[in-house]
């Protein structure tokens, strides 16, 4: 950050107006906005208006690249290039039931690659990896950079929270976007994710860009544009970046909720688990290994139990007890299938909202989450169901939440005649490099 920068070099009101009216900023102006906001020269209400203008008008590459570079430059930039092995990270744009990181990090570490996995907390209907792992008694994600480095050498993987000095402009701006309806913007999402990933010091990055009702990007076209934008920013900053597009119109796997998802991830590490979780984990693992030129077969490593060994070491290294029983909810309620037929639709957003209402997510950043709350699925799209059979089990410690969860699920389930039911679409929808 150039602290000698003149706060009055540009007029923030002129820059907001210009973007609002469809004009463009120079690279220097885009850089200045981030530097001035980080330094506290731009007020939150001005930045909110500017974010809304970006939401409607977008940003060109000439604006977004210096904007993202300034976000990286405003904080620390870690460097693992002297480590004894390559580094690669994965980032998902956020979904429902997405426990992939829990399996993928130890799996790729067991293949001989270091995985400095920077993770976040859930907000709104999407779950956060840190919240999930914190349901393991004793586990903590607030490691400093020396601890991360040591763990990468000893275990091969670390799942950690972003420190306050990593891309501090994103920390401020994301909190503002969250309360001003400006999250779902391609340039704002791309710069937010990529600034943290570039600053974290990974050599390569594989993105899992989610598409569908439970994702920020609802259609394939906008997901592909987001993927292309992030791949361009990453590659331009020297991080080899590849993106997979994956379906998020229905939850991933059979659980949405913190401890419920840890339990399912452990089932996958033990060689079982739902097919969709295994498929996406292996596809992302193959991309991560290819990105750093390591030849290993992740399916074989998963089947051998070596990924499970790494998981246990990773959990222990971060203070957790991999053998401790996971919390279970005090109360459960069952939602049954409305009729005989094939489950054609099980809406990701509705299930995510139900899990959130049950206590798995938070309303404000400061809120606690319930470790055991969430939704367990007894069927997935394409399965045959009978009227009255259990379809979902709702878990919570606070039963007064059941009504809101049930209301969120109204209209979420579609059961069709087997002769006319549409077959479930593919999980993997594209690749951008
Ligand atoms: N995740 C982030 O880190 N930032 C966004 O803007 C959206 C998802």
GROMACS .gro file of C-alpha atoms and ligand atoms in nm:
model
  441
    1UNK     CA    1   0.000   0.000   0.000
    2UNK     CA    2   0.132   0.341  -0.098
    3UNK     CA    3   0.064   0.535   0.222
    4UNK     CA    4   0.190   0.853   0.060
    5UNK     CA    5  -0.100   0.834  -0.185
    6UNK     CA    6  -0.307   1.149  -0.195
    7UNK     CA    7  -0.662   1.085  -0.069
    8UNK     CA    8  -0.785   1.365  -0.294
    9UNK     CA    9  -0.612   1.245  -0.609
   10UNK     CA   10  -0.949   1.135  -0.743
   11UNK     CA   11  -1.303   1.226  -0.646
   12UNK     CA   12  -1.482   0.913  -0.529
   13UNK     CA   13  -1.818   1.072  -0.610
   14UNK     CA   14  -1.707   1.131  -0.972
   15UNK     CA   15  -1.583   0.771  -0.994
   16UNK     CA   16  -1.915   0.636  -0.859
   17UNK     CA   17  -2.112   0.855  -1.105
   18UNK     CA   18  -1.898   0.750  -1.398
   19UNK     CA   19  -1.948   0.379  -1.325
   20UNK     CA   20  -2.319   0.433  -1.260
   21UNK     CA   21  -2.353   0.596  -1.603
   22UNK     CA   22  -2.169   0.317  -1.784
   23UNK     CA   23  -1.826   0.479  -1.812
   24UNK     CA   24  -1.493   0.313  -1.733
   25UNK     CA   25  -1.213   0.375  -1.484
   26UNK     CA   26  -0.848   0.393  -1.578
   27UNK     CA   27  -0.625   0.122  -1.425
   28UNK     CA   28  -0.483   0.388  -1.192
   29UNK     CA   29  -0.831   0.489  -1.076
   30UNK     CA   30  -0.927   0.124  -1.009
   31UNK     CA   31  -0.609   0.078  -0.802
   32UNK     CA   32  -0.674   0.400  -0.613
   33UNK     CA   33  -1.028   0.298  -0.516
   34UNK     CA   34  -0.900  -0.017  -0.341
   35UNK     CA   35  -0.606   0.159  -0.179
   36UNK     CA   36  -0.820   0.448  -0.060
   37UNK     CA   37  -1.093   0.218   0.073
   38UNK     CA   38  -0.839   0.006   0.264
   39UNK     CA   39  -0.686   0.325   0.408
   40UNK     CA   40  -1.028   0.443   0.526
   41UNK     CA   41  -1.056   0.743   0.290
   42UNK     CA   42  -1.368   0.609   0.123
   43UNK     CA   43  -1.671   0.577   0.350
   44UNK     CA   44  -1.870   0.253   0.361
   45UNK     CA   45  -2.178   0.424   0.214
   46UNK     CA   46  -1.971   0.544  -0.083
   47UNK     CA   47  -1.822   0.199  -0.134
   48UNK     CA   48  -2.171   0.046  -0.113
   49UNK     CA   49  -2.293   0.276  -0.390
   50UNK     CA   50  -1.987   0.196  -0.595
   51UNK     CA   51  -2.039  -0.181  -0.546
   52UNK     CA   52  -2.400  -0.141  -0.664
   53UNK     CA   53  -2.280   0.051  -0.971
   54UNK     CA   54  -2.035  -0.234  -1.044
   55UNK     CA   55  -2.315  -0.486  -0.988
   56UNK     CA   56  -2.517  -0.324  -1.270
   57UNK     CA   57  -2.236  -0.206  -1.500
   58UNK     CA   58  -1.965  -0.472  -1.450
   59UNK     CA   59  -1.591  -0.414  -1.489
   60UNK     CA   60  -1.362  -0.463  -1.787
   61UNK     CA   61  -1.037  -0.660  -1.761
   62UNK     CA   62  -0.850  -0.324  -1.772
   63UNK     CA   63  -1.031  -0.222  -1.452
   64UNK     CA   64  -1.058  -0.559  -1.276
   65UNK     CA   65  -0.696  -0.674  -1.306
   66UNK     CA   66  -0.543  -0.367  -1.133
   67UNK     CA   67  -0.835  -0.366  -0.883
   68UNK     CA   68  -0.754  -0.729  -0.787
   69UNK     CA   69  -0.378  -0.663  -0.786
   70UNK     CA   70  -0.436  -0.374  -0.543
   71UNK     CA   71  -0.640  -0.605  -0.317
   72UNK     CA   72  -0.348  -0.849  -0.306
   73UNK     CA   73  -0.087  -0.575  -0.258
   74UNK     CA   74  -0.280  -0.423   0.036
   75UNK     CA   75  -0.190  -0.717   0.262
   76UNK     CA   76   0.069  -0.990   0.309
   77UNK     CA   77   0.152  -1.223   0.023
   78UNK     CA   78   0.270  -1.565   0.141
   79UNK     CA   79   0.529  -1.761  -0.053
   80UNK     CA   80   0.574  -2.139  -0.043
   81UNK     CA   81   0.801  -2.160  -0.347
   82UNK     CA   82   1.089  -2.286  -0.127
   83UNK     CA   83   0.885  -2.582   0.001
   84UNK     CA   84   1.013  -2.930  -0.092
   85UNK     CA   85   0.701  -3.002  -0.302
   86UNK     CA   86   0.455  -2.817  -0.527
   87UNK     CA   87   0.152  -2.641  -0.380
   88UNK     CA   88  -0.202  -2.647  -0.510
   89UNK     CA   89  -0.531  -2.528  -0.364
   90UNK     CA   90  -0.898  -2.573  -0.454
   91UNK     CA   91  -1.175  -2.319  -0.418
   92UNK     CA   92  -1.547  -2.369  -0.455
   93UNK     CA   93  -1.771  -2.071  -0.523
   94UNK     CA   94  -2.011  -2.205  -0.258
   95UNK     CA   95  -2.293  -2.455  -0.250
   96UNK     CA   96  -2.515  -2.680  -0.041
   97UNK     CA   97  -2.369  -3.003   0.099
   98UNK     CA   98  -2.026  -2.918  -0.042
   99UNK     CA   99  -1.791  -3.113   0.186
  100UNK     CA  100  -1.539  -3.181  -0.093
  101UNK     CA  101  -1.250  -2.990   0.073
  102UNK     CA  102  -1.260  -3.226   0.372
  103UNK     CA  103  -1.183  -3.525   0.148
  104UNK     CA  104  -0.979  -3.353  -0.121
  105UNK     CA  105  -0.716  -3.188   0.101
  106UNK     CA  106  -0.591  -3.510   0.266
  107UNK     CA  107  -0.631  -3.699  -0.062
  108UNK     CA  108  -0.411  -3.464  -0.264
  109UNK     CA  109  -0.166  -3.435   0.028
  110UNK     CA  110  -0.138  -3.816   0.028
  111UNK     CA  111  -0.042  -3.793  -0.343
  112UNK     CA  112   0.270  -3.590  -0.249
  113UNK     CA  113   0.149  -3.233  -0.309
  114UNK     CA  114   0.121  -2.959  -0.043
  115UNK     CA  115  -0.231  -2.818  -0.003
  116UNK     CA  116  -0.251  -2.481   0.179
  117UNK     CA  117  -0.630  -2.482   0.185
  118UNK     CA  118  -0.764  -2.142   0.276
  119UNK     CA  119  -1.126  -2.178   0.387
  120UNK     CA  120  -1.415  -1.967   0.505
  121UNK     CA  121  -1.723  -1.970   0.718
  122UNK     CA  122  -2.075  -2.010   0.589
  123UNK     CA  123  -2.296  -1.710   0.541
  124UNK     CA  124  -2.654  -1.729   0.419
  125UNK     CA  125  -2.758  -2.066   0.283
  126UNK     CA  126  -2.409  -2.190   0.190
  127UNK     CA  127  -2.200  -2.383   0.443
  128UNK     CA  128  -1.840  -2.300   0.532
  129UNK     CA  129  -1.559  -2.552   0.563
  130UNK     CA  130  -1.434  -2.400   0.891
  131UNK     CA  131  -1.777  -2.436   1.052
  132UNK     CA  132  -1.790  -2.800   0.943
  133UNK     CA  133  -1.445  -2.884   1.082
  134UNK     CA  134  -1.514  -2.701   1.408
  135UNK     CA  135  -1.776  -2.967   1.485
  136UNK     CA  136  -1.479  -3.201   1.553
  137UNK     CA  137  -1.397  -3.160   1.922
  138UNK     CA  138  -1.079  -2.953   1.967
  139UNK     CA  139  -1.023  -2.867   1.599
  140UNK     CA  140  -0.913  -2.512   1.515
  141UNK     CA  141  -0.836  -2.332   1.191
  142UNK     CA  142  -0.664  -2.016   1.313
  143UNK     CA  143  -0.304  -2.116   1.237
  144UNK     CA  144  -0.036  -1.852   1.178
  145UNK     CA  145   0.179  -1.870   0.868
  146UNK     CA  146   0.470  -2.046   1.047
  147UNK     CA  147   0.231  -2.316   1.171
  148UNK     CA  148   0.085  -2.359   0.823
  149UNK     CA  149   0.433  -2.397   0.674
  150UNK     CA  150   0.532  -2.656   0.936
  151UNK     CA  151   0.210  -2.849   0.884
  152UNK     CA  152   0.253  -2.847   0.505
  153UNK     CA  153   0.596  -3.009   0.555
  154UNK     CA  154   0.484  -3.259   0.818
  155UNK     CA  155   0.131  -3.350   0.702
  156UNK     CA  156   0.114  -3.213   0.346
  157UNK     CA  157  -0.209  -3.020   0.401
  158UNK     CA  158  -0.361  -2.753   0.625
  159UNK     CA  159  -0.715  -2.615   0.627
  160UNK     CA  160  -0.700  -2.261   0.765
  161UNK     CA  161  -0.891  -1.937   0.806
  162UNK     CA  162  -0.765  -1.632   0.616
  163UNK     CA  163  -0.577  -1.408   0.859
  164UNK     CA  164  -0.682  -1.040   0.888
  165UNK     CA  165  -0.373  -0.928   0.696
  166UNK     CA  166  -0.453  -1.133   0.384
  167UNK     CA  167  -0.634  -0.916   0.125
  168UNK     CA  168  -0.779  -0.679   0.392
  169UNK     CA  169  -0.979  -0.485   0.130
  170UNK     CA  170  -1.176  -0.802   0.056
  171UNK     CA  171  -1.255  -0.852   0.424
  172UNK     CA  172  -1.407  -0.501   0.441
  173UNK     CA  173  -1.574  -0.513   0.102
  174UNK     CA  174  -1.722  -0.862   0.140
  175UNK     CA  175  -1.888  -0.767   0.469
  176UNK     CA  176  -2.036  -0.462   0.297
  177UNK     CA  177  -2.153  -0.657  -0.010
  178UNK     CA  178  -2.318  -0.911   0.212
  179UNK     CA  179  -2.553  -0.650   0.361
  180UNK     CA  180  -2.608  -0.441   0.047
  181UNK     CA  181  -2.726  -0.705  -0.203
  182UNK     CA  182  -2.407  -0.685  -0.409
  183UNK     CA  183  -2.259  -1.034  -0.366
  184UNK     CA  184  -2.377  -1.186  -0.695
  185UNK     CA  185  -2.154  -0.983  -0.926
  186UNK     CA  186  -1.899  -1.158  -1.148
  187UNK     CA  187  -1.617  -0.900  -1.111
  188UNK     CA  188  -1.675  -0.863  -0.737
  189UNK     CA  189  -1.683  -1.240  -0.674
  190UNK     CA  190  -1.383  -1.300  -0.902
  191UNK     CA  191  -1.166  -1.032  -0.738
  192UNK     CA  192  -1.273  -1.138  -0.389
  193UNK     CA  193  -1.185  -1.503  -0.438
  194UNK     CA  194  -0.874  -1.451  -0.650
  195UNK     CA  195  -0.719  -1.180  -0.430
  196UNK     CA  196  -0.721  -1.421  -0.134
  197UNK     CA  197  -0.598  -1.715  -0.339
  198UNK     CA  198  -0.313  -1.518  -0.498
  199UNK     CA  199  -0.212  -1.373  -0.159
  200UNK     CA  200  -0.216  -1.715   0.009
  201UNK     CA  201   0.084  -1.816  -0.207
  202UNK     CA  202  -0.042  -2.129  -0.379
  203UNK     CA  203   0.145  -2.229  -0.697
  204UNK     CA  204  -0.166  -2.364  -0.869
  205UNK     CA  205  -0.540  -2.338  -0.815
  206UNK     CA  206  -0.838  -2.546  -0.921
  207UNK     CA  207  -1.175  -2.373  -0.903
  208UNK     CA  208  -1.508  -2.549  -0.862
  209UNK     CA  209  -1.758  -2.302  -1.004
  210UNK     CA  210  -2.107  -2.403  -0.897
  211UNK     CA  211  -2.409  -2.359  -1.126
  212UNK     CA  212  -2.775  -2.379  -1.026
  213UNK     CA  213  -3.033  -2.276  -0.768
  214UNK     CA  214  -2.799  -2.332  -0.470
  215UNK     CA  215  -2.512  -2.134  -0.626
  216UNK     CA  216  -2.441  -1.763  -0.677
  217UNK     CA  217  -2.441  -1.829  -1.053
  218UNK     CA  218  -2.782  -1.965  -1.153
  219UNK     CA  219  -2.708  -2.045  -1.519
  220UNK     CA  220  -2.424  -2.203  -1.714
  221UNK     CA  221  -2.346  -1.888  -1.915
  222UNK     CA  222  -2.280  -1.669  -1.613
  223UNK     CA  223  -2.089  -1.949  -1.437
  224UNK     CA  224  -1.867  -1.984  -1.742
  225UNK     CA  225  -1.807  -1.608  -1.749
  226UNK     CA  226  -1.712  -1.615  -1.380
  227UNK     CA  227  -1.481  -1.912  -1.440
  228UNK     CA  228  -1.310  -1.740  -1.737
  229UNK     CA  229  -1.265  -1.421  -1.535
  230UNK     CA  230  -1.104  -1.603  -1.242
  231UNK     CA  231  -0.881  -1.817  -1.465
  232UNK     CA  232  -0.760  -1.501  -1.644
  233UNK     CA  233  -0.685  -1.320  -1.317
  234UNK     CA  234  -0.504  -1.622  -1.168
  235UNK     CA  235  -0.296  -1.692  -1.476
  236UNK     CA  236  -0.206  -1.322  -1.504
  237UNK     CA  237  -0.076  -1.330  -1.146
  238UNK     CA  238   0.142  -1.637  -1.211
  239UNK     CA  239  -0.092  -1.893  -1.046
  240UNK     CA  240  -0.173  -2.180  -1.283
  241UNK     CA  241  -0.554  -2.177  -1.265
  242UNK     CA  242  -0.814  -2.419  -1.402
  243UNK     CA  243  -1.190  -2.425  -1.336
  244UNK     CA  244  -1.448  -2.704  -1.342
  245UNK     CA  245  -1.816  -2.614  -1.362
  246UNK     CA  246  -2.038  -2.839  -1.150
  247UNK     CA  247  -2.410  -2.872  -1.090
  248UNK     CA  248  -2.558  -2.712  -0.777
  249UNK     CA  249  -2.927  -2.739  -0.859
  250UNK     CA  250  -2.954  -3.018  -0.600
  251UNK     CA  251  -2.744  -3.072  -0.286
  252UNK     CA  252  -2.413  -3.252  -0.317
  253UNK     CA  253  -2.423  -3.587  -0.137
  254UNK     CA  254  -2.673  -3.681   0.130
  255UNK     CA  255  -2.607  -3.421   0.400
  256UNK     CA  256  -2.615  -3.042   0.447
  257UNK     CA  257  -2.499  -2.923   0.789
  258UNK     CA  258  -2.173  -2.913   0.978
  259UNK     CA  259  -2.121  -3.240   1.173
  260UNK     CA  260  -2.348  -3.426   0.929
  261UNK     CA  261  -2.113  -3.332   0.645
  262UNK     CA  262  -1.799  -3.428   0.840
  263UNK     CA  263  -1.954  -3.770   0.898
  264UNK     CA  264  -2.020  -3.808   0.525
  265UNK     CA  265  -1.668  -3.693   0.432
  266UNK     CA  266  -1.523  -3.958   0.665
  267UNK     CA  267  -1.742  -4.220   0.493
  268UNK     CA  268  -1.590  -4.116   0.158
  269UNK     CA  269  -1.237  -4.132   0.305
  270UNK     CA  270  -1.323  -4.483   0.429
  271UNK     CA  271  -1.406  -4.590   0.071
  272UNK     CA  272  -1.785  -4.539   0.078
  273UNK     CA  273  -2.007  -4.232   0.059
  274UNK     CA  274  -2.240  -4.102  -0.214
  275UNK     CA  275  -2.127  -4.140  -0.577
  276UNK     CA  276  -2.158  -3.768  -0.659
  277UNK     CA  277  -1.922  -3.667  -0.375
  278UNK     CA  278  -1.668  -3.929  -0.487
  279UNK     CA  279  -1.699  -3.827  -0.854
  280UNK     CA  280  -1.643  -3.457  -0.791
  281UNK     CA  281  -1.361  -3.519  -0.541
  282UNK     CA  282  -1.173  -3.739  -0.789
  283UNK     CA  283  -1.229  -3.498  -1.080
  284UNK     CA  284  -1.092  -3.206  -0.877
  285UNK     CA  285  -0.803  -3.417  -0.743
  286UNK     CA  286  -0.702  -3.514  -1.099
  287UNK     CA  287  -0.706  -3.147  -1.203
  288UNK     CA  288  -0.499  -3.047  -0.898
  289UNK     CA  289  -0.236  -3.315  -0.965
  290UNK     CA  290  -0.222  -3.230  -1.337
  291UNK     CA  291  -0.183  -2.860  -1.257
  292UNK     CA  292   0.142  -2.932  -1.071
  293UNK     CA  293   0.259  -3.218  -1.296
  294UNK     CA  294   0.234  -3.496  -1.035
  295UNK     CA  295   0.142  -3.841  -1.163
  296UNK     CA  296  -0.071  -4.029  -0.913
  297UNK     CA  297  -0.407  -4.203  -0.926
  298UNK     CA  298  -0.631  -4.040  -0.664
  299UNK     CA  299  -0.888  -4.324  -0.690
  300UNK     CA  300  -0.618  -4.573  -0.592
  301UNK     CA  301  -0.491  -4.347  -0.311
  302UNK     CA  302  -0.847  -4.309  -0.177
  303UNK     CA  303  -0.909  -4.686  -0.192
  304UNK     CA  304  -0.574  -4.762  -0.023
  305UNK     CA  305  -0.669  -4.577   0.298
  306UNK     CA  306  -0.372  -4.336   0.262
  307UNK     CA  307  -0.609  -4.038   0.230
  308UNK     CA  308  -0.783  -4.146   0.552
  309UNK     CA  309  -0.442  -4.163   0.730
  310UNK     CA  310  -0.368  -3.805   0.614
  311UNK     CA  311  -0.710  -3.688   0.732
  312UNK     CA  312  -0.643  -3.826   1.079
  313UNK     CA  313  -0.300  -3.660   1.089
  314UNK     CA  314  -0.443  -3.330   0.963
  315UNK     CA  315  -0.722  -3.329   1.223
  316UNK     CA  316  -0.475  -3.412   1.504
  317UNK     CA  317  -0.222  -3.151   1.386
  318UNK     CA  318  -0.495  -2.886   1.417
  319UNK     CA  319  -0.593  -2.990   1.771
  320UNK     CA  320  -0.885  -3.220   1.684
  321UNK     CA  321  -0.956  -3.575   1.788
  322UNK     CA  322  -1.043  -3.783   1.480
  323UNK     CA  323  -1.187  -4.057   1.706
  324UNK     CA  324  -1.413  -3.832   1.913
  325UNK     CA  325  -1.786  -3.883   1.851
  326UNK     CA  326  -1.937  -3.602   1.644
  327UNK     CA  327  -2.218  -3.403   1.802
  328UNK     CA  328  -2.572  -3.524   1.728
  329UNK     CA  329  -2.884  -3.309   1.737
  330UNK     CA  330  -3.121  -3.316   2.031
  331UNK     CA  331  -3.426  -3.332   1.804
  332UNK     CA  332  -3.507  -3.472   1.460
  333UNK     CA  333  -3.813  -3.462   1.236
  334UNK     CA  334  -3.879  -3.658   0.920
  335UNK     CA  335  -4.015  -3.522   0.590
  336UNK     CA  336  -4.179  -3.795   0.383
  337UNK     CA  337  -4.220  -3.845   0.008
  338UNK     CA  338  -4.551  -3.702  -0.117
  339UNK     CA  339  -4.625  -3.981  -0.368
  340UNK     CA  340  -4.487  -4.288  -0.544
  341UNK     CA  341  -4.249  -4.224  -0.834
  342UNK     CA  342  -3.903  -4.098  -0.921
  343UNK     CA  343  -3.748  -3.809  -0.730
  344UNK     CA  344  -3.706  -3.562  -1.015
  345UNK     CA  345  -3.633  -3.244  -0.822
  346UNK     CA  346  -3.478  -3.171  -0.481
  347UNK     CA  347  -3.390  -2.805  -0.481
  348UNK     CA  348  -3.045  -2.710  -0.347
  349UNK     CA  349  -3.142  -2.359  -0.237
  350UNK     CA  350  -3.444  -2.486  -0.040
  351UNK     CA  351  -3.237  -2.754   0.137
  352UNK     CA  352  -2.963  -2.498   0.210
  353UNK     CA  353  -3.217  -2.256   0.356
  354UNK     CA  354  -3.377  -2.535   0.561
  355UNK     CA  355  -3.034  -2.629   0.707
  356UNK     CA  356  -2.976  -2.261   0.779
  357UNK     CA  357  -3.312  -2.226   0.957
  358UNK     CA  358  -3.232  -2.537   1.163
  359UNK     CA  359  -2.921  -2.361   1.296
  360UNK     CA  360  -2.642  -2.484   1.064
  361UNK     CA  361  -2.580  -2.131   0.932
  362UNK     CA  362  -2.570  -1.780   1.070
  363UNK     CA  363  -2.765  -1.457   1.017
  364UNK     CA  364  -2.477  -1.226   1.117
  365UNK     CA  365  -2.104  -1.295   1.097
  366UNK     CA  366  -2.077  -1.295   1.476
  367UNK     CA  367  -2.344  -1.566   1.528
  368UNK     CA  368  -2.261  -1.918   1.648
  369UNK     CA  369  -2.372  -2.216   1.443
  370UNK     CA  370  -2.515  -2.541   1.577
  371UNK     CA  371  -2.266  -2.818   1.503
  372UNK     CA  372  -2.532  -3.090   1.476
  373UNK     CA  373  -2.802  -2.900   1.285
  374UNK     CA  374  -2.882  -2.970   0.922
  375UNK     CA  375  -3.065  -3.184   0.669
  376UNK     CA  376  -3.003  -3.549   0.593
  377UNK     CA  377  -3.129  -3.679   0.257
  378UNK     CA  378  -3.256  -4.036   0.221
  379UNK     CA  379  -3.285  -4.018  -0.157
  380UNK     CA  380  -3.121  -3.828  -0.442
  381UNK     CA  381  -3.249  -3.718  -0.780
  382UNK     CA  382  -3.329  -4.018  -0.999
  383UNK     CA  383  -3.412  -4.251  -0.706
  384UNK     CA  384  -3.746  -4.432  -0.686
  385UNK     CA  385  -3.948  -4.331  -0.380
  386UNK     CA  386  -4.275  -4.455  -0.223
  387UNK     CA  387  -4.542  -4.226  -0.075
  388UNK     CA  388  -4.479  -4.180   0.298
  389UNK     CA  389  -4.119  -4.305   0.300
  390UNK     CA  390  -3.865  -4.084   0.479
  391UNK     CA  391  -3.715  -3.840   0.228
  392UNK     CA  392  -3.534  -3.597   0.457
  393UNK     CA  393  -3.448  -3.590   0.827
  394UNK     CA  394  -3.423  -3.245   0.981
  395UNK     CA  395  -3.175  -3.212   1.270
  396UNK     CA  396  -3.163  -2.933   1.529
  397UNK     CA  397  -3.106  -2.865   1.899
  398UNK     CA  398  -3.390  -2.609   1.897
  399UNK     CA  399  -3.717  -2.768   1.779
  400UNK     CA  400  -3.894  -2.433   1.743
  401UNK     CA  401  -3.691  -2.405   1.421
  402UNK     CA  402  -3.863  -2.699   1.248
  403UNK     CA  403  -4.154  -2.488   1.123
  404UNK     CA  404  -3.931  -2.241   0.936
  405UNK     CA  405  -3.725  -2.527   0.789
  406UNK     CA  406  -4.041  -2.702   0.666
  407UNK     CA  407  -4.166  -2.374   0.517
  408UNK     CA  408  -3.832  -2.333   0.332
  409UNK     CA  409  -3.879  -2.680   0.185
  410UNK     CA  410  -4.229  -2.606   0.046
  411UNK     CA  411  -4.218  -2.682  -0.325
  412UNK     CA  412  -3.860  -2.813  -0.309
  413UNK     CA  413  -3.944  -3.174  -0.389
  414UNK     CA  414  -4.077  -3.303  -0.720
  415UNK     CA  415  -4.179  -3.669  -0.760
  416UNK     CA  416  -4.267  -3.775  -1.117
  417UNK     CA  417  -4.417  -4.075  -1.288
  418UNK     CA  418  -4.122  -4.310  -1.370
  419UNK     CA  419  -4.237  -4.323  -1.737
  420UNK     CA  420  -4.209  -3.947  -1.786
  421UNK     CA  421  -3.947  -3.843  -1.524
  422UNK     CA  422  -3.651  -3.648  -1.663
  423UNK     CA  423  -3.318  -3.823  -1.599
  424UNK     CA  424  -3.083  -3.631  -1.367
  425UNK     CA  425  -2.830  -3.424  -1.563
  426UNK     CA  426  -2.452  -3.465  -1.533
  427UNK     CA  427  -2.264  -3.338  -1.228
  428UNK     CA  428  -1.973  -3.198  -1.429
  429UNK     CA  429  -2.085  -2.927  -1.670
  430UNK     CA  430  -1.765  -2.789  -1.818
  431UNK     CA  431  -1.400  -2.696  -1.784
  432UNK     CA  432  -1.219  -2.365  -1.837
  433UNK     CA  433  -0.841  -2.326  -1.855
  434LIG     N1  434  -1.659  -1.630  -0.186
  434LIG     C1  435  -1.573  -1.526  -0.167
  434LIG     O1  436  -1.468  -1.541  -0.105
  434LIG     N2  437  -1.608  -1.406  -0.218
  434LIG     C2  438  -1.720  -1.388  -0.289
  434LIG     O2  439  -1.743  -1.277  -0.333
  434LIG     C3  440  -1.809  -1.496  -0.308
  434LIG     C4  441  -1.775  -1.618  -0.256
   0.00000   0.00000   0.00000
